[in-house]
CSV table of C-alpha atoms in Angstrom, one decimal:
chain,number,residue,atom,x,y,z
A,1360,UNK,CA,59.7,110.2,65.0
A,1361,UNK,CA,59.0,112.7,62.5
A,1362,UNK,CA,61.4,115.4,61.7
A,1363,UNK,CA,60.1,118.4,63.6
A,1364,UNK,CA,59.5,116.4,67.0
A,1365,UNK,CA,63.1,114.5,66.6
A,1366,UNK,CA,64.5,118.3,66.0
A,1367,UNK,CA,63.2,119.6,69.4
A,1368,UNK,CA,64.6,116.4,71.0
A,1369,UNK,CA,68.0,116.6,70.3
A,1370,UNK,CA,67.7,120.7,71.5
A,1371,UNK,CA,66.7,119.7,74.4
A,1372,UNK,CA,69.0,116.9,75.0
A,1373,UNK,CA,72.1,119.4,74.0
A,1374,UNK,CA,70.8,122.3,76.2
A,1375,UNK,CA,73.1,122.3,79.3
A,1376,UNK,CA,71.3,121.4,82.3
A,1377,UNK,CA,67.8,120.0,80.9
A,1378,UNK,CA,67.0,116.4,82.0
A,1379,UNK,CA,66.7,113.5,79.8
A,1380,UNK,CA,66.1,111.0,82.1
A,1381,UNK,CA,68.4,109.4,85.3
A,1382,UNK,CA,68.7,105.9,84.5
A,1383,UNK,CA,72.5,106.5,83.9
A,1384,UNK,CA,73.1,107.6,87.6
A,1385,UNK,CA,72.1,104.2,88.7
A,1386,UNK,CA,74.5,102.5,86.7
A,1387,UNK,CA,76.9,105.5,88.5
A,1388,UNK,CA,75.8,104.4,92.0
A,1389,UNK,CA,76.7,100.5,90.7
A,1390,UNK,CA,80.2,101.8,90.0
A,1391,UNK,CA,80.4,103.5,93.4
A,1392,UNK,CA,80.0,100.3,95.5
A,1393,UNK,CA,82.3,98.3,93.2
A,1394,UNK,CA,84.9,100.8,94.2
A,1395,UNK,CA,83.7,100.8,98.3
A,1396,UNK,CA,84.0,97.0,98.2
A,1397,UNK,CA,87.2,97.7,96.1
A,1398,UNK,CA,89.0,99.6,98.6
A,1399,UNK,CA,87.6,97.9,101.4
A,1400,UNK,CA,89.0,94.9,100.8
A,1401,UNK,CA,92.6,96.1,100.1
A,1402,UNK,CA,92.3,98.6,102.9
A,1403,UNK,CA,92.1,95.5,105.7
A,1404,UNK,CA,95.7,94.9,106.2
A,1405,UNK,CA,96.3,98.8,106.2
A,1406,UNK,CA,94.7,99.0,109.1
A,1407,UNK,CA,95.6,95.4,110.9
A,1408,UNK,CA,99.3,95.9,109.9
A,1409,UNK,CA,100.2,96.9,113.6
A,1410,UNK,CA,98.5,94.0,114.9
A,1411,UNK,CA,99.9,91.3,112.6
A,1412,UNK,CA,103.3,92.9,112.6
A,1413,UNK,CA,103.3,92.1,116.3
A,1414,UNK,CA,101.2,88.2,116.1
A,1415,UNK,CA,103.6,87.5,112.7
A,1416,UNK,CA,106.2,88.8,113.1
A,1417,UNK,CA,107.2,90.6,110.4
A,1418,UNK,CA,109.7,93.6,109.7
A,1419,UNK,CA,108.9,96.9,108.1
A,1420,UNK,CA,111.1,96.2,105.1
A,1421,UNK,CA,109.0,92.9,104.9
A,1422,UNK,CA,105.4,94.5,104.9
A,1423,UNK,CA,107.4,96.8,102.1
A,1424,UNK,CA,107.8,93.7,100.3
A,1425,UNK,CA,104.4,92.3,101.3
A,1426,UNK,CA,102.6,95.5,99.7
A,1427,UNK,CA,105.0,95.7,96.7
A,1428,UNK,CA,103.7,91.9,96.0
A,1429,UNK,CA,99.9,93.5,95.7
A,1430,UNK,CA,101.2,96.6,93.3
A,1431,UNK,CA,103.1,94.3,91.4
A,1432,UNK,CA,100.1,92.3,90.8
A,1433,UNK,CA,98.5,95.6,90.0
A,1434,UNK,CA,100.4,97.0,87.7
A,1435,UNK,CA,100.2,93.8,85.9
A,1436,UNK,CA,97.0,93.0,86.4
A,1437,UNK,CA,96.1,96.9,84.7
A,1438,UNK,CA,97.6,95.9,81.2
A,1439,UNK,CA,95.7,92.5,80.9
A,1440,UNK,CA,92.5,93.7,82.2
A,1441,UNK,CA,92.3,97.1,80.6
A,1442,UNK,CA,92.5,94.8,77.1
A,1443,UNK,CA,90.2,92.4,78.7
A,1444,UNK,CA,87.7,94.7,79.0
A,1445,UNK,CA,88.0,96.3,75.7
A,1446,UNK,CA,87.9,93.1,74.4
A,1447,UNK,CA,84.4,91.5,76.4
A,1448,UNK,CA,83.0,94.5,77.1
A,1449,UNK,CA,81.9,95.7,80.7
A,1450,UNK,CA,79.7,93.6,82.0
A,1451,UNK,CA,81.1,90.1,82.2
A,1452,UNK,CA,84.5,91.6,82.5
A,1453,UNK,CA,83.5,93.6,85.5
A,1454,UNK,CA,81.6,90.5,87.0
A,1455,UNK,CA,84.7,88.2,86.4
A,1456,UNK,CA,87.3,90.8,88.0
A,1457,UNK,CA,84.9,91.5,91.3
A,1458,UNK,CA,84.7,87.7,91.7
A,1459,UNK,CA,88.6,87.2,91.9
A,1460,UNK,CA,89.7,90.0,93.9
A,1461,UNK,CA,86.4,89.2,96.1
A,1462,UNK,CA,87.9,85.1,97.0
A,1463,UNK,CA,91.4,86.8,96.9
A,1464,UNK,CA,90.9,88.5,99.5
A,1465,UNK,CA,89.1,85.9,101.6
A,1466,UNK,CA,92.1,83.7,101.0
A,1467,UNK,CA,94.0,86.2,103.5
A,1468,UNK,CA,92.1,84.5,106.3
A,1469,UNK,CA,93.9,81.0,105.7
A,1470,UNK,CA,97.3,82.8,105.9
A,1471,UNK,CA,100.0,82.5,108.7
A,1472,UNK,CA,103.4,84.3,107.5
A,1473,UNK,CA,104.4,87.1,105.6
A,1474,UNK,CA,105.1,85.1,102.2
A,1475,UNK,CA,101.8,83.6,103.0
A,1476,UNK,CA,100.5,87.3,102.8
A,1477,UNK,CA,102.6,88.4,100.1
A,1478,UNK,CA,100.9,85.6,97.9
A,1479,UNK,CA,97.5,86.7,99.0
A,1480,UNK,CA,98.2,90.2,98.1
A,1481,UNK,CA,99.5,89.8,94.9
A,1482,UNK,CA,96.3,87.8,93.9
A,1483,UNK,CA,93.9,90.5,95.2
A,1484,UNK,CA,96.3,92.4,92.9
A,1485,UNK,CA,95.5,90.8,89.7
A,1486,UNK,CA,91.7,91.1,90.6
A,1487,UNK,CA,91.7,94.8,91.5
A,1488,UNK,CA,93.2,96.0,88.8
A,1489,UNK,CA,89.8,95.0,86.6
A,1490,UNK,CA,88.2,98.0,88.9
A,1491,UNK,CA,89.3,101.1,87.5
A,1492,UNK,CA,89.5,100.1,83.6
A,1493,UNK,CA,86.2,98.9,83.5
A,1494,UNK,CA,84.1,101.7,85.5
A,1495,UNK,CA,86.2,104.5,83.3
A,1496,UNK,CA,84.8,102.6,80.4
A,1497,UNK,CA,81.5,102.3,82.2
A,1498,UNK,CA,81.6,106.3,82.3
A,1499,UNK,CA,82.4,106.6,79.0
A,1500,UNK,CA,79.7,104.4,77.5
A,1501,UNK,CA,77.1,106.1,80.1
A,1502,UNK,CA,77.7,109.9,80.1
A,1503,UNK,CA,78.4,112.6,77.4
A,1504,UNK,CA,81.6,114.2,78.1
A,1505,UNK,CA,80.3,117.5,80.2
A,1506,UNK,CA,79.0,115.2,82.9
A,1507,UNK,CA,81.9,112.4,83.1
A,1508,UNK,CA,83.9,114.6,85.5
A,1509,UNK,CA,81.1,114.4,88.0
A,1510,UNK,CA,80.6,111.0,87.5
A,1511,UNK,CA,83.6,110.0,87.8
A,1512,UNK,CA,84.1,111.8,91.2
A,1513,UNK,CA,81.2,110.6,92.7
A,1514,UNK,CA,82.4,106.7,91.7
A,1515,UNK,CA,85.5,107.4,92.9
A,1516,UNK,CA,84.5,108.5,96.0
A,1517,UNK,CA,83.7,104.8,97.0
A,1518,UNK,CA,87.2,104.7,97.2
A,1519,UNK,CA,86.9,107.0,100.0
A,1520,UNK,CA,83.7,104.9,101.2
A,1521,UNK,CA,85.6,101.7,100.8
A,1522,UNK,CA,88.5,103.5,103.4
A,1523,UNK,CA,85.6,104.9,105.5
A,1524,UNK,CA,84.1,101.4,106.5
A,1525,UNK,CA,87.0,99.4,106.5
A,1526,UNK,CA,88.6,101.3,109.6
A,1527,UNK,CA,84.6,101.0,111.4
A,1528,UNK,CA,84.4,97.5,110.7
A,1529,UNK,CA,87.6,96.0,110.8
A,1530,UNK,CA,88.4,97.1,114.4
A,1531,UNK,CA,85.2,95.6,115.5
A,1532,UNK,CA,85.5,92.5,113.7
A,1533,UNK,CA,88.7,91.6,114.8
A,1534,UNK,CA,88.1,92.6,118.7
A,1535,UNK,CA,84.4,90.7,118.5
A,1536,UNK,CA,85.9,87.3,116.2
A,1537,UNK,CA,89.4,87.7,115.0
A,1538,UNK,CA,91.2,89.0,112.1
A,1539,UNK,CA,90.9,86.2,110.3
A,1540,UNK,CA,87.2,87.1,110.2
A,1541,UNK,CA,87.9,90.4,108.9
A,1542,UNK,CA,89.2,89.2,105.5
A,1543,UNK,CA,86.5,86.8,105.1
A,1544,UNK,CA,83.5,89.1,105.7
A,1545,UNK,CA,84.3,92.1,103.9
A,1546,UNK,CA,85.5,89.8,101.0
A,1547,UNK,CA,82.7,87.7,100.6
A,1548,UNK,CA,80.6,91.1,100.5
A,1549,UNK,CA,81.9,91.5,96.8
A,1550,UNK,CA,79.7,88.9,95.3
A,1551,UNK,CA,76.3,90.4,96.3
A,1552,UNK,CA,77.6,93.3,94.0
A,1553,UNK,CA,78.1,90.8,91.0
A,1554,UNK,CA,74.6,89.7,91.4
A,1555,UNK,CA,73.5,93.3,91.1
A,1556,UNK,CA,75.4,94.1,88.2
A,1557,UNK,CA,74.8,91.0,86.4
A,1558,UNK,CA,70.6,91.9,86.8
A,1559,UNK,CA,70.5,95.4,86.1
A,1560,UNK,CA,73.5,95.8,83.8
A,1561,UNK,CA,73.3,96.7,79.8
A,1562,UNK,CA,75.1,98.5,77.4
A,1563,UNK,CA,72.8,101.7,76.7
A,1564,UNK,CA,71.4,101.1,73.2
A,1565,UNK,CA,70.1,97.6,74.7
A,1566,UNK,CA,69.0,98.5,77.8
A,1567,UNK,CA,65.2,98.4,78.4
A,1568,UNK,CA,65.0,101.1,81.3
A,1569,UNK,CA,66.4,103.8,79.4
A,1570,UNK,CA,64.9,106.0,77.6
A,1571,UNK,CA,65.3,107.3,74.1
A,1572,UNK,CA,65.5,110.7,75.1
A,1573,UNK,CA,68.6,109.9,77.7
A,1574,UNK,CA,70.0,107.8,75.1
A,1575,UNK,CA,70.0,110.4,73.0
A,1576,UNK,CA,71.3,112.9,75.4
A,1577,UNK,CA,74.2,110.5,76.2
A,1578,UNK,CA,75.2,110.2,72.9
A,1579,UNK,CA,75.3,113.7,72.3
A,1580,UNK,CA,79.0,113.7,71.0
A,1581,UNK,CA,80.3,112.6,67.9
A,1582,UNK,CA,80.0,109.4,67.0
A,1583,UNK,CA,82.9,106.9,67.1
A,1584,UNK,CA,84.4,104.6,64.6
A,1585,UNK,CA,84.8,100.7,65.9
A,1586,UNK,CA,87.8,99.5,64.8
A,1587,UNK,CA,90.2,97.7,66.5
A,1588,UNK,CA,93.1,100.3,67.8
A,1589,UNK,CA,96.4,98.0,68.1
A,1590,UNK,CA,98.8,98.2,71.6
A,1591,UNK,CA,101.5,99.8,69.6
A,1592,UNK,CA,99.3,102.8,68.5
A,1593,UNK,CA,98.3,103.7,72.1
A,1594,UNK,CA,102.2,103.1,73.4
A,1595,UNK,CA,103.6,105.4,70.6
A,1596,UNK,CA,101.7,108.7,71.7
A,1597,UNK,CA,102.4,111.4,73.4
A,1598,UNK,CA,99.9,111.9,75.2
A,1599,UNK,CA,99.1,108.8,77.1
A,1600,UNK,CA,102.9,108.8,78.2
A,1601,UNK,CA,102.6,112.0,79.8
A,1602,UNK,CA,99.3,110.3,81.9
A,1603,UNK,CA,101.2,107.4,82.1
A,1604,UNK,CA,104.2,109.1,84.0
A,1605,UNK,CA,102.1,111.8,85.6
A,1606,UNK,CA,100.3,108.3,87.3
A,1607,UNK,CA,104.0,106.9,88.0
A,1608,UNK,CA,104.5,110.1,90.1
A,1609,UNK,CA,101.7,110.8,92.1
A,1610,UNK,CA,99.9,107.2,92.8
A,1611,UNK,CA,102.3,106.0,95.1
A,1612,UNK,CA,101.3,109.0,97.1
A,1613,UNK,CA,98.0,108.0,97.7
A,1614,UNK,CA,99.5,104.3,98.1
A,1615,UNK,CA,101.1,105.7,101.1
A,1616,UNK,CA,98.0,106.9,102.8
A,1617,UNK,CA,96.2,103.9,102.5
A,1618,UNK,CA,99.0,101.2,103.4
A,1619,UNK,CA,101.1,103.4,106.0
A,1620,UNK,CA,98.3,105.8,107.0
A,1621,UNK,CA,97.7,103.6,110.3
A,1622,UNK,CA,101.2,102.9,111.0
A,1623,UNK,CA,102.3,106.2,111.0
A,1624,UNK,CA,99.8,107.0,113.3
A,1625,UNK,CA,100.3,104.0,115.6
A,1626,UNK,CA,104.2,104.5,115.4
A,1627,UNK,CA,104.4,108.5,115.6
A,1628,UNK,CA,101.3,109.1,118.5
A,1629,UNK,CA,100.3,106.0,120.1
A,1630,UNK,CA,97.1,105.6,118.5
A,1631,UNK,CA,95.9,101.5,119.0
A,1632,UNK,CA,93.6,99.4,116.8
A,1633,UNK,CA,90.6,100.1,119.2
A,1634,UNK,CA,91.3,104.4,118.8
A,1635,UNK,CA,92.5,104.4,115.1
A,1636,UNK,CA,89.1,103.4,113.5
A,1637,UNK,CA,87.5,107.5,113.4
A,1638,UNK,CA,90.4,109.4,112.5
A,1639,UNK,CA,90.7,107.3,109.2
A,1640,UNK,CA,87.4,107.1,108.7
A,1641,UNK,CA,87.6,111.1,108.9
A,1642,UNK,CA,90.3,111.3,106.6
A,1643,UNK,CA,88.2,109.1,103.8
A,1644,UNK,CA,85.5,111.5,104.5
A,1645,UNK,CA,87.0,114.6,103.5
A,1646,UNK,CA,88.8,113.1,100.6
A,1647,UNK,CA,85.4,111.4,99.2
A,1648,UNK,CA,84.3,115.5,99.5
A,1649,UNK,CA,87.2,116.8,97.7
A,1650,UNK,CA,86.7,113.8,94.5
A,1651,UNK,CA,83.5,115.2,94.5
A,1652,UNK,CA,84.7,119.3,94.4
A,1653,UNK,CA,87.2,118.2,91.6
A,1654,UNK,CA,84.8,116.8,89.1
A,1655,UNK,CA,83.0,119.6,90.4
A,1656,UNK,CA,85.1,122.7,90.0
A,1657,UNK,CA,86.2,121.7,86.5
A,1658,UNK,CA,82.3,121.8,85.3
A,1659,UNK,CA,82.2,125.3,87.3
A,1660,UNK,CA,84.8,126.5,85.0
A,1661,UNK,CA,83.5,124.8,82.0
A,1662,UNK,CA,80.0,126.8,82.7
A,1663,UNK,CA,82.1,130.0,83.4
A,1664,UNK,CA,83.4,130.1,79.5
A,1665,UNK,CA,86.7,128.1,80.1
A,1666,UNK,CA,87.7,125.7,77.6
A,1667,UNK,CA,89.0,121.7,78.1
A,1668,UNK,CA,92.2,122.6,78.6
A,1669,UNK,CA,92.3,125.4,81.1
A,1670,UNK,CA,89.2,124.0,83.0
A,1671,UNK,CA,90.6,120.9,83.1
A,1672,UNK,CA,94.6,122.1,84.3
A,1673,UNK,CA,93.3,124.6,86.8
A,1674,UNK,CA,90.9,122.0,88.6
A,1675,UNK,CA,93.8,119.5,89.0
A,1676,UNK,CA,96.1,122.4,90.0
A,1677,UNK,CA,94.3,123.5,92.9
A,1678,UNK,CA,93.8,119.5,93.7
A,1679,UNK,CA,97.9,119.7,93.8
A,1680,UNK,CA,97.7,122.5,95.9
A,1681,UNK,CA,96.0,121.2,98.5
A,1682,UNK,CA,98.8,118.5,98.6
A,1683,UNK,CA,101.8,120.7,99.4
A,1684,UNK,CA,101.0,120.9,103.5
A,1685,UNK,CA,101.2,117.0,103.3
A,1686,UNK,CA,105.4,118.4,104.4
A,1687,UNK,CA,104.2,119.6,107.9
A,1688,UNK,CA,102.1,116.3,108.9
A,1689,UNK,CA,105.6,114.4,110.6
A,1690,UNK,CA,106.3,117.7,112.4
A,1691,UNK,CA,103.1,118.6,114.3
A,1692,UNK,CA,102.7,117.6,118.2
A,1693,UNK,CA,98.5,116.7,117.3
A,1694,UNK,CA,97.5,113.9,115.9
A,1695,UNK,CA,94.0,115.3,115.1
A,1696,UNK,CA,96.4,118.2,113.8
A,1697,UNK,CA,98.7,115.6,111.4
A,1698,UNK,CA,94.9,113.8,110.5
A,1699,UNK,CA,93.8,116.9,109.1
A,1700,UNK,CA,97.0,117.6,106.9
A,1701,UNK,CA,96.7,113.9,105.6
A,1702,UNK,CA,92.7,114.8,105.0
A,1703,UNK,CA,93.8,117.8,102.5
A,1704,UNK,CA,96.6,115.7,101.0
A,1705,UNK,CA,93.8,112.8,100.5
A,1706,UNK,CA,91.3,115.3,99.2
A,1707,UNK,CA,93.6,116.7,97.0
A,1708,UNK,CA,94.5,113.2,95.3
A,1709,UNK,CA,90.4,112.5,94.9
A,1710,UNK,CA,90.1,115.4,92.9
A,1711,UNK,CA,93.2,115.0,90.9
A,1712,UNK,CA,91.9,111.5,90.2
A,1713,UNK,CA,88.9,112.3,89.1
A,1714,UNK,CA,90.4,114.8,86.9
A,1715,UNK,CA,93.5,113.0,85.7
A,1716,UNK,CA,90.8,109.2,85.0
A,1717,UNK,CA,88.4,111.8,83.2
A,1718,UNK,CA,91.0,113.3,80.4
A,1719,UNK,CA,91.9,109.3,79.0
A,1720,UNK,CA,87.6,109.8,78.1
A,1721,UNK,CA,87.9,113.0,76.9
A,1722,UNK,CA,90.7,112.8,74.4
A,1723,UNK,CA,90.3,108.9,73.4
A,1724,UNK,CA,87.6,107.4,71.6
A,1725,UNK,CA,85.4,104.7,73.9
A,1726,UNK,CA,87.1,101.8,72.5
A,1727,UNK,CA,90.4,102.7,73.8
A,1728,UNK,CA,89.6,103.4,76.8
A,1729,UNK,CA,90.0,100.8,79.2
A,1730,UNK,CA,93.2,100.0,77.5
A,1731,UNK,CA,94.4,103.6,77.8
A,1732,UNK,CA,93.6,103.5,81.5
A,1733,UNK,CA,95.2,99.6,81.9
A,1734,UNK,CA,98.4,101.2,80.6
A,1735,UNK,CA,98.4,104.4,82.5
A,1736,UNK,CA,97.7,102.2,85.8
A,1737,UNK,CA,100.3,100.0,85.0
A,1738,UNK,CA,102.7,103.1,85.2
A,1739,UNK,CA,101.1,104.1,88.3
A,1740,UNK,CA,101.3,100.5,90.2
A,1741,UNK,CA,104.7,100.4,89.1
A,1742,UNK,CA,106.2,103.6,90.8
A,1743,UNK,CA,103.8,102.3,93.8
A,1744,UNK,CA,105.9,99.2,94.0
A,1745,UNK,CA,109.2,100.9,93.6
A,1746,UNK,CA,108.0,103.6,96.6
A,1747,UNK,CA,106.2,101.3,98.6
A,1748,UNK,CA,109.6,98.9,98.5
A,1749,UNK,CA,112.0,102.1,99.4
A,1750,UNK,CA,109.5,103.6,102.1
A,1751,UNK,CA,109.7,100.1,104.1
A,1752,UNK,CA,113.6,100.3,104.0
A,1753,UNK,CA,113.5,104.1,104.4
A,1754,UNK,CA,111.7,103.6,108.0
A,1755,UNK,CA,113.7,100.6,108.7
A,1756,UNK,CA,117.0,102.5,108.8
A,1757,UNK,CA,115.4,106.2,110.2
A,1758,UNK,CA,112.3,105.5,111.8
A,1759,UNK,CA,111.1,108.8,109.8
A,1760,UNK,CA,108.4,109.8,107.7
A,1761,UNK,CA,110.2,113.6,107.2
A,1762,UNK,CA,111.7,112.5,103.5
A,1763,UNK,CA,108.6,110.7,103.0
A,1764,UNK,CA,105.9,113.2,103.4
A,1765,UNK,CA,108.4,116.5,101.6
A,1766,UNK,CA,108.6,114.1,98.7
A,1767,UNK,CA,104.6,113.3,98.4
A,1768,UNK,CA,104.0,117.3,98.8
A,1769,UNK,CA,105.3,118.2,95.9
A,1770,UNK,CA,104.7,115.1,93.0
A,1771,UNK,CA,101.0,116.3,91.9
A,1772,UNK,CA,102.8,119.8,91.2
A,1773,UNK,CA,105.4,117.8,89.2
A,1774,UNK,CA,103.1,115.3,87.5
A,1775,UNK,CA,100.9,118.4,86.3
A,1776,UNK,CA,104.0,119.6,84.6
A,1777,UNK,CA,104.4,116.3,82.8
A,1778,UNK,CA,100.6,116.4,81.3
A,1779,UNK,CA,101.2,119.8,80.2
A,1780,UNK,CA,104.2,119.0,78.7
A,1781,UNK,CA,102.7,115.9,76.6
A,1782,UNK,CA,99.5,117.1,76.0
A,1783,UNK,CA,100.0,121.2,75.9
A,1784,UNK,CA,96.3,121.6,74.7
A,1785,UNK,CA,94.5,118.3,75.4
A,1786,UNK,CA,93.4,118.0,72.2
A,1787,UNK,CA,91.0,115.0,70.8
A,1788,UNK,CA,93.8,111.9,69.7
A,1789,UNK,CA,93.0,110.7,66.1
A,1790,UNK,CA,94.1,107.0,67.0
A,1791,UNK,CA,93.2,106.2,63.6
A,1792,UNK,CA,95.7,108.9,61.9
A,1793,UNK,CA,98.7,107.5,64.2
């Protein structure tokens, strides 16, 4: 392209808000039902754990166990694939993780007992983990840094989606054929997706649909170096300690949602398995809205003259915010009342997610990535196994969610801290200085 054309190109790919094309939202909208089919499938024994307590047989301090078995898995699972990833690149990685976690969780269906369960569980464990390093890396690849915010909220609201069809299906399914049927239908749905992914799927610079004006656009930063960044680079710096214990913190909160959500409603209000099914579904529905507001209240302040930092801190502190009346939910009489609370506390996470997932692409270079993410989810699946452990004990000697809920009210606030502490300005990490 001659000089003078190529010029007016790249000023208009720079200028904020001009289009250069949407193939890059599909690849989004790929992400977002990887992570629906993600969370659906771990979200099944959430919401059957009344009924299989009762046909099993099992104690609260054993479905403690049973879950810690699937964040154990996780937080293992986070430090091999984030490498994995990094190492094969996103598309076959991607495909081989979905496939696993997808005949993981069909295996649920052949089980009888709770070590039975805990062995399914910490094989969809391993699998899952592949979810979340590889779409962050996805977003990275795909999107230049002012839009991976959004992006990152929108395909982390199939999370939400995910949590919204599981409680809509599974009730049906397991009234209409048994639970057994559950597990095997909404796991076998996974391997549609990796058909999908496997056709339409390139890395940018190869792919034919995409224009040279979007690919332009999307590389719109700096460039990046290739080299190799060893494990004892990223484990030595400040930063990713601070995201890796911020994680520690705060994702056992959202752990708690999705694994006791249903039997604190069952246990405190008397809700069944035929009345449960649209107040979760609500409660994913307002927290897919609020992933969505934090990607999109950081770009508001960005627009507004803010820099990284401050944009990127005040987002995620009003995400904490909306945490703190996550206290009051064990004390209402309502259980629409005690939905709603849990709705602001889930909304709240979603947009500290997509916040706290979005800084490891903002201040690491693209090969690093999935790795950085692998090792701040392994910190994050960690403290989920150490909480969700403690929470089945806790309610096995009380009966009471009180301690739970005052402790989850008040850990984004806390983890916020952290960051700030570790990474007072957010600034861009020269790996290859360290």
């Amino acid at each position: 392209m001659p000089g003078p054309d190529r010029q007016a190109v790249e000023i208009a790919v720079d200028a904020p808000g001009t289009p250069a094309g949407r193939f890059r939202w599909t690849i989004c909208a790929l992400l977002f039902f990887a992570t629906t089919v993600n969370y659906a499938d771990r979200q099944i024994l959430g919401i059957l754990a009344p009924t299989l307590q009762k046909e099993i047989g099992w104690s609260e301090s054993q479905y403690g166990l049973i879950v810690t078995a699937f964040q154990g898995a996780y937080a293992i699972g986070l430090l091999g694939m984030g490498r994995f990833i990094d190492r094969v690149g996103t598309r076959l990685g991607y495909s081989l993780a979905l496939g696993w976690w997808s005949i993981a969780a069909m295996l649920h269906g052949l089980v009888a007992s709770a070590l039975g369960f805990g062995c399914a569980r910490f094989l969809l464990g391993l699998g899952e983990a592949g979810n979340f390093p590889a779409a962050i890396k996805t977003v990275a690849e795909w999107f230049p840094k002012r839009e991976r915010a959004l992006a990152t909220g929108i395909f982390n609201s199939g999370s939400n989606a995910g949590a919204i069809l599981a409680p809509l299906v599974v009730p049906w399914l397991t009234l209409a054929f048994g639970w057994r049927w559950a597990f095997a239908i909404l796991g076998g749905a996974g391997l549609f997706w990796i058909v999908a992914w496997v056709l339409i799927y390139r890395e940018p610079a190869r792919h034919p649909r995409l224009s040279r004006a979007e690919l332009d656009y999307i590389r719109s930063g700096p460039a990046e170096s290739d080299a190799h960044i060893p494990w004892r680079v990223l484990i030595s710096n400040r930063p990713v300690w601070g995201l890796l214990l911020a994680r520690f913190i705060t994702d056992p909160v959202w752990w708690l949602y999705l694994f006791w959500g249903p039997k604190f409603l069952n246990s405190q209000f008397g809700w069944r398995l035929d009345q449960i099914g649209v107040p979760l579904a609500a409660t994913y529905l307002v927290s897919s809205a609020g992933g969505i507001f934090g990607g999109w209240f950081y770009s508001r302040l960005m627009d507004r003259g803010r820099g990284n930092n401050a944009a990127r801190k005040l987002a995620m502190l009003a995400c904490a915010l909306m945490v703190l009346p996550i206290v009051l939910a064990p004390r209402v009489s309502s259980p629409w009342l005690a939905t709603g609370l849990i709705s602001l506390a889930m909304a709240g996470h979603c947009g500290w997610a997509a916040n706290i997932f979005t800084i490891v692409s903002d201040i690491f270079p693209k090969r690093a990535v999935s790795s950085v993410v692998g090792i701040c989810g392994f910190g994050g699946a960690t403290g989920g196994m150490l909480v969700s452990s403690a929470v089945g004990f806790v309610l096995q000697a009380t009966g009471s969610y009180l301690t739970i809920f005052a402790l989850a009210s008040c850990s984004y606030l806390v983890g916020l801290s952290i960051i700030h502490l570790m990474s007072p300005r957010l600034e861009t990490v020269n790996l290859e200085a360290a």
